[in-house]
Short mmCIF file of C-alpha atoms in Angstrom, two decimals:
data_model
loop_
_atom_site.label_atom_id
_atom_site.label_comp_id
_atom_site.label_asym_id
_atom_site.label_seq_id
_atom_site.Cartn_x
_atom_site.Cartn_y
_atom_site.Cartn_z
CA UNK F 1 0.00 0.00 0.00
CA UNK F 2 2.85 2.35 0.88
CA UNK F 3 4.53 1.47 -2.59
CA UNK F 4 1.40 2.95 -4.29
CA UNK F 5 1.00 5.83 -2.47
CA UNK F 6 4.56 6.45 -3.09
CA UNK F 7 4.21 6.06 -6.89
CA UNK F 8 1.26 9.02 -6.42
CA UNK F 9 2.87 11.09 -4.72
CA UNK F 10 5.73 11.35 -7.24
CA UNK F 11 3.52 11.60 -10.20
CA UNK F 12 1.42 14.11 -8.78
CA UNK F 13 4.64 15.96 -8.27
CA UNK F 14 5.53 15.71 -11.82
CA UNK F 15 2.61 16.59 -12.80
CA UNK F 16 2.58 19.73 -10.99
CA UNK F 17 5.92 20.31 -11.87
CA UNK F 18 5.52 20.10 -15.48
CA UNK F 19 2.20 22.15 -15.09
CA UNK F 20 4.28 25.39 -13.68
CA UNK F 21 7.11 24.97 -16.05
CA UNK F 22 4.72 25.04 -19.11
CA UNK F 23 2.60 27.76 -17.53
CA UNK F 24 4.58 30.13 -16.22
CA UNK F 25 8.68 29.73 -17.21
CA UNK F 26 9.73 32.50 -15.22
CA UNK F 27 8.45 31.73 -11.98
CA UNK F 28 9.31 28.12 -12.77
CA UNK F 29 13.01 29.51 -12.80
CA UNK F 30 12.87 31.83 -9.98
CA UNK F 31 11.31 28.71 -8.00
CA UNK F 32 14.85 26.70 -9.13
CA UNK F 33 16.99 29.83 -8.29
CA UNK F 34 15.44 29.71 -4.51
CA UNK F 35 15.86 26.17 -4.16
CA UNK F 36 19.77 26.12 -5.22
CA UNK F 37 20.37 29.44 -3.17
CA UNK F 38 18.82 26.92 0.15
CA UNK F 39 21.19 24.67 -0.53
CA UNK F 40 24.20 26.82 -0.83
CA UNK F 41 22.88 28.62 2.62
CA UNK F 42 22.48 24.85 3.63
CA UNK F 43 26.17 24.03 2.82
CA UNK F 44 27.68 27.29 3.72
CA UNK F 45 26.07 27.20 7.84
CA UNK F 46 27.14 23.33 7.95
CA UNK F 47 31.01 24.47 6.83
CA UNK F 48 30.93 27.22 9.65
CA UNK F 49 29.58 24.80 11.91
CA UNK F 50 32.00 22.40 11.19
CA UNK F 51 34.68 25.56 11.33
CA UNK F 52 33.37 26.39 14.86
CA UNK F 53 33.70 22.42 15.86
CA UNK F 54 37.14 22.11 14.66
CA UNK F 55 38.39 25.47 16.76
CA UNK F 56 37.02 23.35 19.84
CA UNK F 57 33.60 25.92 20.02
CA UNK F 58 34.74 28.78 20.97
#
């Protein structure tokens, strides 16, 4: 049962996914340009904790 629900989920994602990008490009893009710039806040806060780890948390 989880296995299907799984399989719905993603294609319902897709779906909506493709929807926006043939809709609406630009948001599409801006929606793309948010996610990445998470990730690189993501990375950059787990390399300063690390930093603050290695100099023993000061």
């Amino acid at each position: 049962m989880a296995v299907n629900a799984k399989k719905v989920a993603v294609y319902v994602l897709v779906v909506f996914v493709s929807y926006v990008i043939i809709t609406d490009p630009e948001k599409a893009a801006d929606y793309v340009l948010i996610g990445f710039q998470g990730i690189s806040d993501a990375a950059r806060a787990l390399g300063d904790f690390a930093t603050w780890v290695a100099d023993g948390g000061k």
